[in-house]
Structure formats: structure tokens, C-alpha cells
mmCIF file of C-alpha atoms in Angstrom:
data_model
loop_
_atom_site.group_PDB
_atom_site.id
_atom_site.type_symbol
_atom_site.label_atom_id
_atom_site.label_comp_id
_atom_site.label_asym_id
_atom_site.label_seq_id
_atom_site.Cartn_x
_atom_site.Cartn_y
_atom_site.Cartn_z
ATOM 1 C CA VAL A 1 -13.306 -4.683 17.285
ATOM 2 C CA ASP A 2 -13.356 -6.396 20.739
ATOM 3 C CA HIS A 3 -13.446 -4.051 23.805
ATOM 4 C CA VAL A 4 -11.036 -5.900 25.709
ATOM 5 C CA THR A 5 -8.409 -7.420 23.479
ATOM 6 C CA GLY A 6 -8.529 -4.823 20.596
ATOM 7 C CA ILE A 7 -8.749 -7.680 18.009
ATOM 8 C CA ILE A 8 -10.136 -6.642 14.989
ATOM 9 C CA THR A 9 -12.487 -9.340 13.088
ATOM 10 C CA GLN A 10 -14.436 -9.263 9.823
ATOM 11 C CA VAL A 11 -18.082 -10.475 9.956
ATOM 12 C CA GLU A 12 -20.615 -11.149 7.138
ATOM 13 C CA PHE A 13 -24.166 -10.892 7.359
ATOM 14 C CA SER A 14 -27.004 -11.731 5.121
ATOM 15 C CA ASN A 15 -28.393 -8.326 5.199
ATOM 16 C CA ASN A 16 -27.777 -4.937 6.160
ATOM 17 C CA HIS A 17 -30.458 -4.362 8.511
ATOM 18 C CA ASP A 18 -29.992 -7.326 10.594
ATOM 19 C CA ALA A 19 -26.189 -6.455 10.810
ATOM 20 C CA ALA A 20 -26.827 -2.992 12.041
ATOM 21 C CA ASP A 21 -29.333 -4.344 14.661
ATOM 22 C CA LEU A 22 -27.219 -7.238 16.141
ATOM 23 C CA LEU A 23 -24.031 -4.915 15.961
ATOM 24 C CA GLN A 24 -25.795 -2.092 17.623
ATOM 25 C CA GLU A 25 -27.041 -4.327 20.389
ATOM 26 C CA ARG A 26 -23.655 -6.039 20.973
ATOM 27 C CA GLU A 27 -21.955 -2.481 21.225
ATOM 28 C CA ASP A 28 -24.666 -1.260 23.720
ATOM 29 C CA HIS A 29 -23.989 -4.367 25.833
ATOM 30 C CA GLY A 30 -20.248 -3.858 25.850
ATOM 31 C CA ASP A 31 -19.359 -6.962 23.827
ATOM 32 C CA ILE A 32 -17.519 -5.099 21.165
ATOM 33 C CA TRP A 33 -15.902 -1.733 21.263
ATOM 34 C CA PHE A 34 -17.276 -0.628 17.648
ATOM 35 C CA ALA A 35 -18.291 -1.884 14.221
ATOM 36 C CA GLU A 36 -18.334 -0.282 10.905
ATOM 37 C CA PRO A 37 -18.890 -1.129 7.483
ATOM 38 C CA ASP A 38 -16.088 -2.550 5.073
ATOM 39 C CA TYR A 39 -15.794 0.698 3.170
ATOM 40 C CA THR A 40 -14.189 0.745 -0.269
ATOM 41 C CA ASN A 41 -11.397 3.420 -1.368
ATOM 42 C CA THR A 42 -9.839 4.447 -4.437
ATOM 43 C CA LEU A 43 -6.372 5.360 -5.685
ATOM 44 C CA MET A 44 -5.499 8.993 -5.670
ATOM 45 C CA ASP A 45 -4.486 10.365 -9.052
ATOM 46 C CA SER A 46 -4.995 7.269 -10.931
ATOM 47 C CA VAL A 47 -4.395 8.893 -14.483
ATOM 48 C CA PHE A 48 -1.066 10.328 -15.307
ATOM 49 C CA ASN A 49 -0.338 14.070 -15.523
ATOM 50 C CA GLN A 50 1.445 14.616 -18.759
ATOM 51 C CA THR A 51 3.388 17.634 -17.087
ATOM 52 C CA MET A 52 4.591 15.334 -14.472
ATOM 53 C CA VAL A 53 5.571 12.666 -17.124
ATOM 54 C CA ASP A 54 7.436 15.137 -18.946
ATOM 55 C CA ALA A 55 9.259 16.193 -16.029
ATOM 56 C CA TYR A 56 10.526 12.807 -15.190
ATOM 57 C CA LYS A 57 11.987 12.552 -18.693
ATOM 58 C CA GLY A 58 13.920 15.516 -18.155
ATOM 59 C CA ALA A 59 17.751 14.439 -18.180
ATOM 60 C CA ALA A 60 18.742 16.905 -15.367
ATOM 61 C CA ILE A 61 15.907 15.338 -13.103
ATOM 62 C CA TRP A 62 15.384 18.721 -11.684
ATOM 63 C CA TRP A 63 13.077 17.712 -8.948
ATOM 64 C CA HIS A 64 15.837 15.883 -6.943
ATOM 65 C CA THR A 65 17.349 19.153 -6.597
ATOM 66 C CA ALA A 66 13.999 20.649 -5.668
ATOM 67 C CA ILE A 67 13.574 18.136 -2.888
ATOM 68 C CA LYS A 68 17.224 18.525 -1.782
ATOM 69 C CA LEU A 69 17.761 15.037 -2.446
ATOM 70 C CA ASP A 70 21.282 15.488 -3.206
ATOM 71 C CA LYS A 71 21.772 16.779 0.014
ATOM 72 C CA ALA A 72 20.088 14.009 1.632
ATOM 73 C CA LEU A 73 22.188 11.443 -0.136
ATOM 74 C CA GLU A 74 25.611 13.318 0.799
ATOM 75 C CA LYS A 75 24.490 13.102 4.486
ATOM 76 C CA LEU A 76 23.588 9.356 4.042
ATOM 77 C CA ALA A 77 26.705 8.527 2.251
ATOM 78 C CA ALA A 78 28.831 10.397 5.049
ATOM 79 C CA SER A 79 27.164 8.059 7.646
ATOM 80 C CA PRO A 80 29.226 5.354 9.179
ATOM 81 C CA PRO A 81 28.510 2.100 7.539
ATOM 82 C CA ASP A 82 27.309 0.431 10.574
ATOM 83 C CA THR A 83 24.353 2.988 11.158
ATOM 84 C CA VAL A 84 23.114 2.613 7.351
ATOM 85 C CA GLN A 85 20.509 0.044 6.757
ATOM 86 C CA THR A 86 18.774 -0.556 3.489
ATOM 87 C CA PRO A 87 15.277 1.091 4.039
ATOM 88 C CA VAL A 88 12.089 -0.911 3.138
ATOM 89 C CA VAL A 89 9.213 1.070 2.023
ATOM 90 C CA ALA A 90 5.757 -0.971 2.103
ATOM 91 C CA VAL A 91 3.744 0.190 -0.792
ATOM 92 C CA LEU A 92 -0.177 -0.356 -0.436
ATOM 93 C CA ASP A 93 -1.421 0.037 -3.849
ATOM 94 C CA SER A 94 -2.610 -2.029 -6.990
ATOM 95 C CA GLY A 95 0.349 -4.351 -7.490
ATOM 96 C CA LEU A 96 4.017 -3.980 -9.090
ATOM 97 C CA ASP A 97 5.692 -5.170 -12.291
ATOM 98 C CA VAL A 98 8.549 -6.817 -10.483
ATOM 99 C CA GLN A 99 10.401 -7.118 -13.740
ATOM 100 C CA ASN A 100 9.989 -3.769 -14.933
ATOM 101 C CA PRO A 101 13.540 -2.729 -15.794
ATOM 102 C CA ASN A 102 13.618 0.678 -13.832
ATOM 103 C CA ILE A 103 12.558 -0.957 -10.734
ATOM 104 C CA LYS A 104 13.318 -4.758 -10.728
ATOM 105 C CA ASP A 105 16.763 -4.083 -8.512
ATOM 106 C CA HIS A 106 14.877 -2.467 -6.066
ATOM 107 C CA VAL A 107 12.158 -4.624 -5.101
ATOM 108 C CA TRP A 108 12.238 -6.164 -1.742
ATOM 109 C CA GLY A 109 12.824 -9.973 -1.402
ATOM 110 C CA ASN A 110 11.719 -12.271 1.290
ATOM 111 C CA ASP A 111 14.347 -14.740 2.515
ATOM 112 C CA LYS A 112 11.711 -16.578 4.279
ATOM 113 C CA PRO A 113 8.534 -16.600 2.109
ATOM 114 C CA GLY A 114 5.430 -18.112 3.647
ATOM 115 C CA GLU A 115 6.504 -17.609 7.188
ATOM 116 C CA SER A 116 4.308 -14.390 7.587
ATOM 117 C CA GLY A 117 1.233 -16.243 6.668
ATOM 118 C CA CYS A 118 1.030 -15.337 2.993
ATOM 119 C CA PRO A 119 2.201 -18.179 0.916
ATOM 120 C CA GLY A 120 4.880 -17.302 -1.718
ATOM 121 C CA ASP A 121 5.356 -13.609 -0.551
ATOM 122 C CA ILE A 122 8.732 -13.404 -2.386
ATOM 123 C CA ASN A 123 8.021 -9.700 -3.272
ATOM 124 C CA GLY A 124 5.117 -8.981 -0.957
ATOM 125 C CA CYS A 125 1.437 -9.917 -0.397
ATOM 126 C CA ASP A 126 -1.795 -9.629 -2.181
ATOM 127 C CA VAL A 127 -4.138 -8.852 0.771
ATOM 128 C CA THR A 128 -7.216 -8.794 -1.238
ATOM 129 C CA ASP A 129 -8.119 -12.382 -0.840
ATOM 130 C CA GLY A 130 -7.226 -13.035 2.630
ATOM 131 C CA LYS A 131 -8.867 -15.615 4.440
ATOM 132 C CA LYS A 132 -9.003 -16.946 8.107
ATOM 133 C CA LYS A 133 -5.266 -17.566 9.272
ATOM 134 C CA VAL A 134 -3.968 -16.548 5.751
ATOM 135 C CA LEU A 135 -3.176 -12.938 4.807
ATOM 136 C CA GLY A 136 -3.400 -13.408 1.086
ATOM 137 C CA SER A 137 -0.925 -14.810 -1.679
ATOM 138 C CA GLY A 138 2.258 -13.792 -2.983
ATOM 139 C CA ASN A 139 0.996 -12.597 -6.565
ATOM 140 C CA VAL A 140 1.616 -8.947 -6.379
ATOM 141 C CA ALA A 141 1.321 -8.160 -10.104
ATOM 142 C CA PRO A 142 -0.632 -5.094 -11.105
ATOM 143 C CA TYR A 143 -4.374 -5.408 -10.947
ATOM 144 C CA LEU A 144 -6.072 -6.374 -14.236
ATOM 145 C CA THR A 145 -2.824 -8.243 -15.315
ATOM 146 C CA GLY A 146 -2.377 -11.207 -13.231
ATOM 147 C CA ALA A 147 1.065 -11.775 -14.426
ATOM 148 C CA TYR A 148 4.507 -9.615 -14.452
ATOM 149 C CA ALA A 149 6.083 -7.981 -17.679
ATOM 150 C CA THR A 150 2.366 -7.528 -18.689
ATOM 151 C CA ASP A 151 0.994 -4.407 -20.348
ATOM 152 C CA CYS A 152 -2.010 -3.091 -18.622
ATOM 153 C CA PRO A 153 -5.129 -3.067 -20.659
ATOM 154 C CA ASN A 154 -7.231 -0.105 -21.975
ATOM 155 C CA ALA A 155 -4.135 2.002 -22.728
ATOM 156 C CA ASP A 156 -6.135 3.419 -25.930
ATOM 157 C CA ALA A 157 -9.092 3.947 -24.231
ATOM 158 C CA PRO A 158 -10.832 7.486 -24.397
ATOM 159 C CA ARG A 159 -9.520 10.089 -21.942
ATOM 160 C CA GLY A 160 -12.033 10.134 -18.901
ATOM 161 C CA SER A 161 -13.758 6.830 -19.608
ATOM 162 C CA ASP A 162 -13.978 4.103 -17.099
ATOM 163 C CA ALA A 163 -11.591 1.878 -19.141
ATOM 164 C CA TYR A 164 -9.082 4.550 -19.168
ATOM 165 C CA ASN A 165 -9.210 5.286 -15.423
ATOM 166 C CA GLU A 166 -8.952 1.363 -14.924
ATOM 167 C CA HIS A 167 -5.747 1.565 -16.950
ATOM 168 C CA GLY A 168 -4.450 4.139 -14.612
ATOM 169 C CA VAL A 169 -5.089 2.249 -11.560
ATOM 170 C CA CYS A 170 -3.528 -0.916 -13.147
ATOM 171 C CA GLU A 171 -0.385 1.111 -13.569
ATOM 172 C CA HIS A 172 -0.580 3.026 -10.414
ATOM 173 C CA GLY A 173 1.421 0.772 -8.151
ATOM 174 C CA THR A 174 4.582 0.233 -10.499
ATOM 175 C CA HIS A 175 4.215 4.071 -11.214
ATOM 176 C CA VAL A 176 4.379 4.830 -7.417
ATOM 177 C CA SER A 177 7.142 2.402 -6.796
ATOM 178 C CA GLY A 178 9.245 3.865 -9.499
ATOM 179 C CA ILE A 179 8.697 7.550 -7.846
ATOM 180 C CA ILE A 180 10.196 6.134 -4.651
ATOM 181 C CA ALA A 181 13.178 3.758 -5.807
ATOM 182 C CA ALA A 182 13.687 3.617 -9.556
ATOM 183 C CA SER A 183 17.043 3.092 -10.693
ATOM 184 C CA ILE A 184 18.959 6.297 -10.429
ATOM 185 C CA ASP A 185 20.363 5.785 -13.913
ATOM 186 C CA SER A 186 17.162 5.790 -15.761
ATOM 187 C CA ASN A 187 15.155 8.867 -17.032
ATOM 188 C CA VAL A 188 12.887 8.756 -13.746
ATOM 189 C CA GLY A 189 15.417 8.432 -10.994
ATOM 190 C CA GLY A 190 13.671 7.472 -7.577
ATOM 191 C CA VAL A 191 13.767 9.676 -4.544
ATOM 192 C CA CYS A 192 15.159 6.666 -2.743
ATOM 193 C CA PRO A 193 17.667 4.906 -4.617
ATOM 194 C CA VAL A 194 18.847 2.804 -1.793
ATOM 195 C CA CYS A 195 15.418 1.720 -0.783
ATOM 196 C CA LYS A 196 13.690 -1.356 -1.442
ATOM 197 C CA VAL A 197 10.064 -1.592 -2.242
ATOM 198 C CA MET A 198 7.596 -4.213 -0.590
ATOM 199 C CA MET A 199 4.547 -4.458 -2.609
ATOM 200 C CA ILE A 200 1.167 -5.012 -0.722
ATOM 201 C CA LYS A 201 -1.542 -5.426 -3.042
ATOM 202 C CA ILE A 202 -4.764 -3.826 -1.671
ATOM 203 C CA ILE A 203 -6.792 -3.081 -4.984
ATOM 204 C CA LYS A 204 -9.448 -5.540 -6.185
ATOM 205 C CA GLY A 205 -12.359 -5.294 -8.658
ATOM 206 C CA ILE A 206 -15.441 -4.337 -6.774
ATOM 207 C CA LYS A 207 -18.541 -3.391 -9.056
ATOM 208 C CA GLY A 208 -16.403 -3.090 -11.993
ATOM 209 C CA LYS A 209 -13.763 -0.791 -10.581
ATOM 210 C CA GLY A 210 -10.512 -1.053 -9.067
ATOM 211 C CA GLN A 211 -10.876 -0.158 -5.148
ATOM 212 C CA ALA A 212 -9.498 -0.811 -1.832
ATOM 213 C CA PRO A 213 -11.562 -2.446 0.841
ATOM 214 C CA ASP A 214 -10.863 -1.375 4.446
ATOM 215 C CA SER A 215 -10.494 -5.085 5.257
ATOM 216 C CA ALA A 216 -7.316 -5.343 2.694
ATOM 217 C CA ILE A 217 -6.137 -2.045 4.070
ATOM 218 C CA LEU A 218 -6.195 -3.757 7.889
ATOM 219 C CA ASN A 219 -4.475 -6.885 6.308
ATOM 220 C CA ALA A 220 -1.693 -4.892 4.567
ATOM 221 C CA PHE A 221 -1.088 -3.150 7.899
ATOM 222 C CA ASN A 222 -0.819 -6.458 9.732
ATOM 223 C CA TYR A 223 1.304 -7.861 7.283
ATOM 224 C CA LEU A 224 4.179 -5.099 7.151
ATOM 225 C CA SER A 225 3.877 -5.115 10.919
ATOM 226 C CA LEU A 226 5.529 -8.498 10.870
ATOM 227 C CA PHE A 227 8.556 -7.088 9.386
ATOM 228 C CA ARG A 228 9.185 -4.272 11.985
ATOM 229 C CA ALA A 229 11.660 -5.971 14.141
ATOM 230 C CA ASN A 230 14.503 -8.452 13.547
ATOM 231 C CA ALA A 231 13.486 -8.974 9.966
ATOM 232 C CA SER A 232 16.530 -10.327 8.310
ATOM 233 C CA SER A 233 15.109 -9.496 4.732
ATOM 234 C CA GLY A 234 14.780 -5.903 5.837
ATOM 235 C CA VAL A 235 12.718 -3.680 8.330
ATOM 236 C CA VAL A 236 9.879 -1.640 6.909
ATOM 237 C CA ARG A 237 10.097 1.872 8.211
ATOM 238 C CA VAL A 238 7.769 3.613 5.788
ATOM 239 C CA ALA A 239 4.160 2.699 4.455
ATOM 240 C CA ASN A 240 3.265 4.567 1.556
ATOM 241 C CA SER A 241 -0.587 4.662 1.230
ATOM 242 C CA SER A 242 -1.513 6.513 -2.084
ATOM 243 C CA PHE A 243 -5.329 5.804 -1.773
ATOM 244 C CA GLY A 244 -8.116 8.142 -0.861
ATOM 245 C CA LYS A 245 -10.415 7.584 1.950
ATOM 246 C CA TYR A 246 -13.492 9.704 1.794
ATOM 247 C CA VAL A 247 -15.250 7.796 4.841
ATOM 248 C CA ARG A 248 -13.482 7.769 8.207
ATOM 249 C CA ALA A 249 -12.820 4.224 9.407
ATOM 250 C CA ARG A 250 -12.011 3.770 12.987
ATOM 251 C CA ALA A 251 -10.348 0.446 12.636
ATOM 252 C CA VAL A 252 -7.855 1.952 10.061
ATOM 253 C CA ALA A 253 -7.136 4.772 12.209
ATOM 254 C CA LEU A 254 -6.437 2.590 15.215
ATOM 255 C CA LEU A 255 -3.856 0.650 13.266
ATOM 256 C CA VAL A 256 -2.123 3.544 11.906
ATOM 257 C CA SER A 257 -1.909 4.983 15.455
ATOM 258 C CA VAL A 258 -0.355 1.702 16.820
ATOM 259 C CA LEU A 259 2.165 1.508 13.983
ATOM 260 C CA LYS A 260 3.266 5.036 14.451
ATOM 261 C CA LYS A 261 4.109 4.656 18.095
ATOM 262 C CA PRO A 262 7.175 2.853 19.792
ATOM 263 C CA PRO A 263 8.256 0.162 19.351
ATOM 264 C CA ASN A 264 6.847 0.114 15.732
ATOM 265 C CA GLU A 265 7.654 3.592 14.661
ATOM 266 C CA VAL A 266 6.426 3.218 11.167
ATOM 267 C CA LEU A 267 5.959 6.462 9.200
ATOM 268 C CA VAL A 268 2.451 6.194 7.478
ATOM 269 C CA VAL A 269 2.382 8.437 4.383
ATOM 270 C CA GLY A 270 -1.203 8.920 3.144
ATOM 271 C CA ALA A 271 -2.510 10.614 -0.003
ATOM 272 C CA ALA A 272 -4.191 14.098 0.215
ATOM 273 C CA ARG A 273 -5.848 16.113 -2.392
ATOM 274 C CA SER A 274 -6.698 19.999 -2.023
#
């Protein structure tokens, strides 16, 4: 991170030893603010909890009442029309099946695809393959599938196996998006039936496992920040970040801090496990 401009740059080195020596020298001389590795992160709760699944199947959708969603929607319905705007929730995750019947009507649509620097970003952006001046691509299909309306592999893998966990990662982005905005007349019913979901795919295969590198997370925050003001296709108000960070990254913390403050005022919701 440049100490004057605050610009975050990704640099590759041939080996870790040379990188550590050179970056420490640049930091000591004040040429850069700080440098850190491109850490990898995993999705939280990547395998489904059956108790949770059974609860969603309940006809009464009891947890809507438990979180007082009915009260929130009553208040929203009572608001003057000119004060209500469709909220857009950016979901930083493993991808989304935009054709899933429970979520397809609540997927964000970009009326100016490509202008963000992510070609074809009709429903969001895959920022795992970003390059200089290109944030990524518009294919946000779930990790391991590459296409919409395609089942995640390894569904029958033994519980606890790597293949089973990878299946959970594949489904995670669609699952989370459903919790947020699934159609209210489905067996699930999202907590925000008036919301739209913008998928920002941050998961890629690293050493045989679906993980989120910090570089992708930084690209994701950069992407959603482009839809904070005067966005005709909807303004991002919340960033759902259901991934676990077990190593502090100063660059990620810096961007979260910037997003929280005016004029951005994005609520960044992170995962936690007790």
C-alpha cells in the first residue's frame, strides 16, 4: 500500500525470501505504507446443518417472527413511496445460480454491464481472475460448476470428506443469497423479500480447495464501491461477507473502514464463529 496515495497494488515475486527482503527495505525507507501476503480464506459453515434446513421447510417460517421481520416489513410498507428504494445486497461468496427458482426474481441486474471494468457483469462479477484494469468477468456461476442451472458435484460424497466440503462450498453462495432474498412464497422466504442480490464471486480453487484470496476480497470491495452513488440499477447498501478470516489483513481492514464511513456508508456484515 502506497503511503501517500493509499493505492493498493498486488505484486508477484519469484520467491518469498526476496519478497520479504525487498518489501521490508521499501517499508523502512517510507516508499510504501505496508506490505502483507495475499492470504487465503474459507467460507464459514460450508456444510449444511440439517436442523437449519428442516426449520426452513416449516410452513410457518417461524424465524421470520423470531427476528421480527413482520414488524420490519410493516414499517417499510408504511413508509412514503418516495423514501423506499430497492436495497441491493452485495454477496461476497462462491457464486450464485441466478436461475434458481427461489432467487431468480431477486437477482440484481446491471443496466450498464461492462462499464465497471468487469466485462459482462449482468448479475455481478467474478473477481477471482481480475487483471490490471480488469476487475474480472461476469460469470458468477457457482464454484465448480461454471454454468447456471447446474447441480454442484459431490453431493453423495461421504460426510466430512474433502469432496463433501467442496460440495458445500459450491452451494454456499446460492444458499446465502436465498437466506437474504428468496421469494417469500417459497418454503424458505428470505429475510428481505424486497432486496436484490449482487453476487461477487471471490472463491477459486487453491491447492484443491475453494478459498478466497485477499486479492479477490479487495477486488470485491472495489467493485461494489462503484455502485454506491447515482447507480441507476440500484445502490449497494450492505456487503454480506460469509467467509472466515483467521489472519488479519491490514489492506482488507483499510477498505472496510473506508466503506463504513460517509459518503459510502456500506454495512459490511462478516462471518463469526464462537
